[in-house]
PDB file of C-alpha atoms in Angstrom:
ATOM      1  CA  UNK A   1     124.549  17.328   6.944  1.00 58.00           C
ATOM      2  CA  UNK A   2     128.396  16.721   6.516  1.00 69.00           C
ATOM      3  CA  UNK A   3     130.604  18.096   9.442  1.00 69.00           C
ATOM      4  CA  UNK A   4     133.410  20.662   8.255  1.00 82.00           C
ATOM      5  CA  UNK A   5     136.982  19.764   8.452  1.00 88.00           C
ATOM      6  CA  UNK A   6     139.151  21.182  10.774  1.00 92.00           C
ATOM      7  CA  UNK A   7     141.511  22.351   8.792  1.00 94.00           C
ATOM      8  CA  UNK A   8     143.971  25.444   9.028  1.00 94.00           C
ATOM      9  CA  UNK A   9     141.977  28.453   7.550  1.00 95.00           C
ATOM     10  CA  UNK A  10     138.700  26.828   9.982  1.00 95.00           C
ATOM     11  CA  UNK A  11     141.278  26.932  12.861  1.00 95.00           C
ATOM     12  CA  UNK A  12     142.200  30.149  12.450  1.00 96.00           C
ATOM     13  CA  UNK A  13     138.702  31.477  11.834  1.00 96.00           C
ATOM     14  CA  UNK A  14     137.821  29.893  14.962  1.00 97.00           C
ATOM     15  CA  UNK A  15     140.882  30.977  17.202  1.00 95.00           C
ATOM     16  CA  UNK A  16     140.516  34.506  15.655  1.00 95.00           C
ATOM     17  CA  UNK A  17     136.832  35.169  16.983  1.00 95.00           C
ATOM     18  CA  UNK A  18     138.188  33.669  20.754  1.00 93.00           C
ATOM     19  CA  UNK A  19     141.161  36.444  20.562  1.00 91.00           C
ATOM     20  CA  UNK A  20     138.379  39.090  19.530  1.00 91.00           C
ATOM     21  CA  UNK A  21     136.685  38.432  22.653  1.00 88.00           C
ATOM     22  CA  UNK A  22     137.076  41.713  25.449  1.00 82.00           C
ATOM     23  CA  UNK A  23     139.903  40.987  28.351  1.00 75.00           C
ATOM     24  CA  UNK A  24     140.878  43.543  31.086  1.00 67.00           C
ATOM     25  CA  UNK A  25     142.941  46.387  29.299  1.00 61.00           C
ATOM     26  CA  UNK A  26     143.108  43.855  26.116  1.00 68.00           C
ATOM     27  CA  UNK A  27     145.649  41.575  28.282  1.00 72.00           C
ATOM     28  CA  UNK A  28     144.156  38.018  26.226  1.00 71.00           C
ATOM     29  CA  UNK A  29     145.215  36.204  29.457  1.00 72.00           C
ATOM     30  CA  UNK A  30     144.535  32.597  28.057  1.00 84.00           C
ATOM     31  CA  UNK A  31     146.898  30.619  25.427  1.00 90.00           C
ATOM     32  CA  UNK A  32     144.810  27.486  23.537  1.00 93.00           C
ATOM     33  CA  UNK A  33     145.465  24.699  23.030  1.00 94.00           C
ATOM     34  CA  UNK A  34     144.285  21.901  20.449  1.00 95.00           C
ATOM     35  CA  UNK A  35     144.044  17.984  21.019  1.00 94.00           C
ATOM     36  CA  UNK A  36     143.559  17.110  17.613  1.00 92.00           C
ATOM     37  CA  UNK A  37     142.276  13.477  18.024  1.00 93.00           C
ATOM     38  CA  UNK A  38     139.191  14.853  19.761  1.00 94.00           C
ATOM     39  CA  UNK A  39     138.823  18.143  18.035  1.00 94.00           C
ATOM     40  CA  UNK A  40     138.726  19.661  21.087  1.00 96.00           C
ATOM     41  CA  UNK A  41     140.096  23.641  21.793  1.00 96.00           C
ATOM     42  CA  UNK A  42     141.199  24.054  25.021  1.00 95.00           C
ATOM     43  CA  UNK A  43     141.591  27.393  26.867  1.00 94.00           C
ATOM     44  CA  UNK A  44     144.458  27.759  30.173  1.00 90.00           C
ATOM     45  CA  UNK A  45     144.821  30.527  32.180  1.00 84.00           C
ATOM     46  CA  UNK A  46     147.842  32.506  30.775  1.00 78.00           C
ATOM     47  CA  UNK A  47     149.119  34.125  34.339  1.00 70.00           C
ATOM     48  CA  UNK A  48     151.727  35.923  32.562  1.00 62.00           C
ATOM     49  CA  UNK A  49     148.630  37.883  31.094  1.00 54.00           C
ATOM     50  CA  UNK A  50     146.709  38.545  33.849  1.00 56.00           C
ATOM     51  CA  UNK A  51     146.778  42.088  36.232  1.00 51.00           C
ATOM     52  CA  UNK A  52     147.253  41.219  39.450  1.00 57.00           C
ATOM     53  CA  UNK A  53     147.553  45.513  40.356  1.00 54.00           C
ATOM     54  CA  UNK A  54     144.004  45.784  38.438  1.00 51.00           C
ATOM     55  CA  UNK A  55     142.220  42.785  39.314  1.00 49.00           C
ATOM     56  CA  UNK A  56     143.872  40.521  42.228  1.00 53.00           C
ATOM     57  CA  UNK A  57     141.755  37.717  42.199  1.00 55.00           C
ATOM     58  CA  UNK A  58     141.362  35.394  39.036  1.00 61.00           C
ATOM     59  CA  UNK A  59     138.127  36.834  38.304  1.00 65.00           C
ATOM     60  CA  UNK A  60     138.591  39.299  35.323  1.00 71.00           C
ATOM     61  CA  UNK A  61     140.365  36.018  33.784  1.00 75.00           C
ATOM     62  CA  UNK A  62     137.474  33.939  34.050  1.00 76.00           C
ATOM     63  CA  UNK A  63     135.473  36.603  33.027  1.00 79.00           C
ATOM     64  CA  UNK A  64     137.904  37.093  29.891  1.00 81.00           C
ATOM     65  CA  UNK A  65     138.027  33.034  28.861  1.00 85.00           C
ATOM     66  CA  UNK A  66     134.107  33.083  29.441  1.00 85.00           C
ATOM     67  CA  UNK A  67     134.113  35.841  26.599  1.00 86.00           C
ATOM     68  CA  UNK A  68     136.574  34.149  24.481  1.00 91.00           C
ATOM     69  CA  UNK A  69     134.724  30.739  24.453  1.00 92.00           C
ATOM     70  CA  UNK A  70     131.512  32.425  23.870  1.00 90.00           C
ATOM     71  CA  UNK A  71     132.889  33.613  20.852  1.00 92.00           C
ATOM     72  CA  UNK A  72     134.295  30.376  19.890  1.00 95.00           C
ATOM     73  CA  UNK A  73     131.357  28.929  19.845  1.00 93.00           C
ATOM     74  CA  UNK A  74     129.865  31.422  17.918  1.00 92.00           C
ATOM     75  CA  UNK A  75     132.144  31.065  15.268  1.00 95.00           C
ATOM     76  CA  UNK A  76     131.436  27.469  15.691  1.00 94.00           C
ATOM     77  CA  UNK A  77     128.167  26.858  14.885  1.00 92.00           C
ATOM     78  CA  UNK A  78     128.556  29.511  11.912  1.00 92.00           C
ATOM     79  CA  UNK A  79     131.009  27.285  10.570  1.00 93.00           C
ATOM     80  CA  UNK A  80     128.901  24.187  11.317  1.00 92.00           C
ATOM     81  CA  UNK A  81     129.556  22.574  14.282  1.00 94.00           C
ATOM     82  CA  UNK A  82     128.140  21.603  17.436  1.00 92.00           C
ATOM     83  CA  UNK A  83     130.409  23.605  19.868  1.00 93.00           C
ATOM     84  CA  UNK A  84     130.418  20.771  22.936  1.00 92.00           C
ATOM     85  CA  UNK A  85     131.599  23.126  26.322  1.00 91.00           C
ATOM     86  CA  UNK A  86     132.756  22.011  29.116  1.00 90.00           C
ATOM     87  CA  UNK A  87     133.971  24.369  32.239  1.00 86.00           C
ATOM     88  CA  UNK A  88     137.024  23.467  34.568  1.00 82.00           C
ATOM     89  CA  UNK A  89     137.015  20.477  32.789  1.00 76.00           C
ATOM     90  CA  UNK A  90     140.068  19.072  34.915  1.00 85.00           C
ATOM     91  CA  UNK A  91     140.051  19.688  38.591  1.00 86.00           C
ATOM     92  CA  UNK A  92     144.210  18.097  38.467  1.00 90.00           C
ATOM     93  CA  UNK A  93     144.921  20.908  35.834  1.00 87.00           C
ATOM     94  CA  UNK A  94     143.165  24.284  37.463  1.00 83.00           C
ATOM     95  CA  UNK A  95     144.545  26.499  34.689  1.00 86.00           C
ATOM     96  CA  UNK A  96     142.671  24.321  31.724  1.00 90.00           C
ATOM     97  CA  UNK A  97     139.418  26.824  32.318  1.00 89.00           C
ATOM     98  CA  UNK A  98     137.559  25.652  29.377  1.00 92.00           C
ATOM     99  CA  UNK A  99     137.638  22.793  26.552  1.00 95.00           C
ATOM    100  CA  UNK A 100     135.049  22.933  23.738  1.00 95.00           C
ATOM    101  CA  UNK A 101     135.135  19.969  21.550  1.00 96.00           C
ATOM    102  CA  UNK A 102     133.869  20.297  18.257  1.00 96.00           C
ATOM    103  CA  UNK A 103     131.145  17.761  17.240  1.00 94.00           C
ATOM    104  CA  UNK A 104     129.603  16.605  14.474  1.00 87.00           C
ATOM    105  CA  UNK A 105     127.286  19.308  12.226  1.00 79.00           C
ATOM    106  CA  UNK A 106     125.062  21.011  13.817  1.00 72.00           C
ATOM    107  CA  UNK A 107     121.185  22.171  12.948  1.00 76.00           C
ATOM    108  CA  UNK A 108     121.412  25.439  15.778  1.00 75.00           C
ATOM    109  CA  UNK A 109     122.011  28.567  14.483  1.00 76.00           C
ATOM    110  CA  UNK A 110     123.227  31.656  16.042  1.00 79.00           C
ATOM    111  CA  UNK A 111     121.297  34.774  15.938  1.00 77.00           C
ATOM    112  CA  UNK A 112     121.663  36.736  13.025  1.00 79.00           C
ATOM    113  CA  UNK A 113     124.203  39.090  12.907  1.00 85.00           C
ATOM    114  CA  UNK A 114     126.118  36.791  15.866  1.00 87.00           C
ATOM    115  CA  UNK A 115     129.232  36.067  13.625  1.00 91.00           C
ATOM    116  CA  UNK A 116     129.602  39.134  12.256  1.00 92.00           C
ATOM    117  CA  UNK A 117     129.409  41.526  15.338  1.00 90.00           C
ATOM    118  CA  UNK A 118     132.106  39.578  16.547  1.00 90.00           C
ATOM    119  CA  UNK A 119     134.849  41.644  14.633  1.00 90.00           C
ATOM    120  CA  UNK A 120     133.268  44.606  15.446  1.00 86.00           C
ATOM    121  CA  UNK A 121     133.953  44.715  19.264  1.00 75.00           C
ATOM    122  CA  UNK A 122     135.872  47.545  20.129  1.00 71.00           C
ATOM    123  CA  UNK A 123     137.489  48.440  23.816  1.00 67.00           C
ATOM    124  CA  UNK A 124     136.030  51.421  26.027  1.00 66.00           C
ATOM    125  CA  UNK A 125     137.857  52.807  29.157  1.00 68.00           C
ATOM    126  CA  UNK A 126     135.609  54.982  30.455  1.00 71.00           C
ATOM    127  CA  UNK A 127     133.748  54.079  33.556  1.00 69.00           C
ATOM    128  CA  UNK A 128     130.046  52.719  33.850  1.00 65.00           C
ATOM    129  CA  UNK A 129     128.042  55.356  33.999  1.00 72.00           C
ATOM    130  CA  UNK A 130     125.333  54.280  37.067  1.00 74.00           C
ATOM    131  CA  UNK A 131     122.246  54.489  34.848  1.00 79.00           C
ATOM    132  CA  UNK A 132     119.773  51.758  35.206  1.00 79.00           C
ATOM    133  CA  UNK A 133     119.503  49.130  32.573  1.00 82.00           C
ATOM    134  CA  UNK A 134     116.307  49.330  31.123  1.00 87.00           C
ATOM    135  CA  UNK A 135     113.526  46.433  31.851  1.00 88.00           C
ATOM    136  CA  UNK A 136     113.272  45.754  28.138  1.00 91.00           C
ATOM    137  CA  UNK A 137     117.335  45.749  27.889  1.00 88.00           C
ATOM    138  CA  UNK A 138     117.233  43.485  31.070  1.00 86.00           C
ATOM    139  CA  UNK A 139     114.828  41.196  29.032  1.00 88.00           C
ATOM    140  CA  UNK A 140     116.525  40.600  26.461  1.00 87.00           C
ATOM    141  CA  UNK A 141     119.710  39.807  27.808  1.00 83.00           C
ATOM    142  CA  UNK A 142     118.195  37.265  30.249  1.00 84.00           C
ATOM    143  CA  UNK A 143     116.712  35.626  27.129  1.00 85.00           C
ATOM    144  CA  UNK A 144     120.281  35.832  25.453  1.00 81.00           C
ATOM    145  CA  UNK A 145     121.762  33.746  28.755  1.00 79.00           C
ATOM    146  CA  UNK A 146     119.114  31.519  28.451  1.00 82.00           C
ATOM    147  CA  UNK A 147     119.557  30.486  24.767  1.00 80.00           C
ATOM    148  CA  UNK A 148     123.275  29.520  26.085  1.00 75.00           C
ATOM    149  CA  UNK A 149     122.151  27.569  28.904  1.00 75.00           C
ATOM    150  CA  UNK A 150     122.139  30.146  31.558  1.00 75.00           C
ATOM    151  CA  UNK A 151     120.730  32.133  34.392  1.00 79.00           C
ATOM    152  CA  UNK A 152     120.787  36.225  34.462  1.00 80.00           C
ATOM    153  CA  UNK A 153     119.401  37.737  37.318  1.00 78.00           C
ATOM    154  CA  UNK A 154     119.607  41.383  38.219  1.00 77.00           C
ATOM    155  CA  UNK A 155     119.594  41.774  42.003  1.00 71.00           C
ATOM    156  CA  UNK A 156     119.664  45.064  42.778  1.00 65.00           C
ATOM    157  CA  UNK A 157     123.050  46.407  42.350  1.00 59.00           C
ATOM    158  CA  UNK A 158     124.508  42.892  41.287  1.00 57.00           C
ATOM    159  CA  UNK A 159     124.059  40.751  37.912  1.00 60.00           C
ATOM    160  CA  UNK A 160     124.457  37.003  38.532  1.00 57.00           C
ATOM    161  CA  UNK A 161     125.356  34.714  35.846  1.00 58.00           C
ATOM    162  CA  UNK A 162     124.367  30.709  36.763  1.00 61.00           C
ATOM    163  CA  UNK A 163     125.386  28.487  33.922  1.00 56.00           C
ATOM    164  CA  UNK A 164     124.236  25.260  32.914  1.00 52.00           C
ATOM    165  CA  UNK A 165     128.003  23.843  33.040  1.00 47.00           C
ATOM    166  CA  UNK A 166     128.316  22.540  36.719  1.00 41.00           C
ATOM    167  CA  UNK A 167     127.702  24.295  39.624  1.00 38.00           C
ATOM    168  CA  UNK A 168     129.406  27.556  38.490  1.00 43.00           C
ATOM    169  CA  UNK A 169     128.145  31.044  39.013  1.00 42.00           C
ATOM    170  CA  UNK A 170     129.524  34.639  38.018  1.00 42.00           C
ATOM    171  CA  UNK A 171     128.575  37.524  40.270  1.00 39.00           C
ATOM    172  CA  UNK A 172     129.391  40.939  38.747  1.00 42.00           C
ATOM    173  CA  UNK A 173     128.775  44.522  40.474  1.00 40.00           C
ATOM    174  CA  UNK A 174     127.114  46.618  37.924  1.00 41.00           C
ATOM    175  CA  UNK A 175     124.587  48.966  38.381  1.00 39.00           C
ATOM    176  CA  UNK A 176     121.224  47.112  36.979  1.00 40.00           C
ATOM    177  CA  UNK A 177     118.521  48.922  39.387  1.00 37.00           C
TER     178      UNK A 177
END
């Protein structure tokens, strides 16, 4: 198996499923950028983006970025390539969030469907509604967070998120009873 090139219409099928990703009132607050000799996608913080009235810390950001390189990868493997992630990949550069490097072909696939739910995604503003998750909901997305190398626990009222990148973990309120 041959890796794809990384030419223009692959970069912008790639950088298109990252911008379809959700973001806090569809703010996008990241900006990529490519190093070409690696064929590696980096994502930075884009603080001009963020909402410092609706979300204060840098939270919704990471939260945003996490989306956006999930996608990414997505796109990807669909494409053919081994999506290589790395998280806070340079501790001198704190706004590089994310770099995924795109390796040689790749045998995983995505589940089916993956790709093309990602232009599908649409915004909501209305609030959660406090109704529990469902066990068999809670199941499967555990086993979703697993396939990428992470944790989901539902803790009462909280939903962690450990990932397999470092020591990083995501702690979210939402009501998962």
């Amino acid at each position: 198996m041959t890796s794809p090139t990384l030419d223009a219409p692959a970069l912008e099928r790639l950088i298109s499923a990252a911008v379809a990703a959700p973001s806090l009132h569809d703010t996008h607050p990241w900006r990529f950028g490519l190093e070409p000799e690696t064929c590696t996608l980096e994502f930075r913080a884009a603080a001009a983006r963020a909402l410092p009235r609706a979300a204060p810390t840098a939270h919704a950001v990471h939260l945003a970025v996490g989306c956006a390189v999930f996608n990414l990868r997505v796109a990807a493997v669909h494409l053919g390539w081994e999506p290589v992630t790395l998280l806070l990949p340079r501790p001198d550069r704190p706004d590089l969030l994310a770099a995924v490097r795109l390796a040689d072909a790749t045998r995983r696939t995505v589940a089916p469907g993956s790709y093309d739910a990602l232009w599908h995604r649409h915004s909501s503003r209305f609030p959660f509604s406090g109704v529990a998750l469902p066990m068999s909901l809670r199941g499967e997305l555990a086993d979703a967070a697993r396939t990428e190398g992470a944790d989901l626990l539902f803790t009462g009222h909280r939903v962690a998120l450990f990932t397999g990148c470092g020591s990083g973990s995501l702690s979210v309120d939402r009501h998962a009873e």
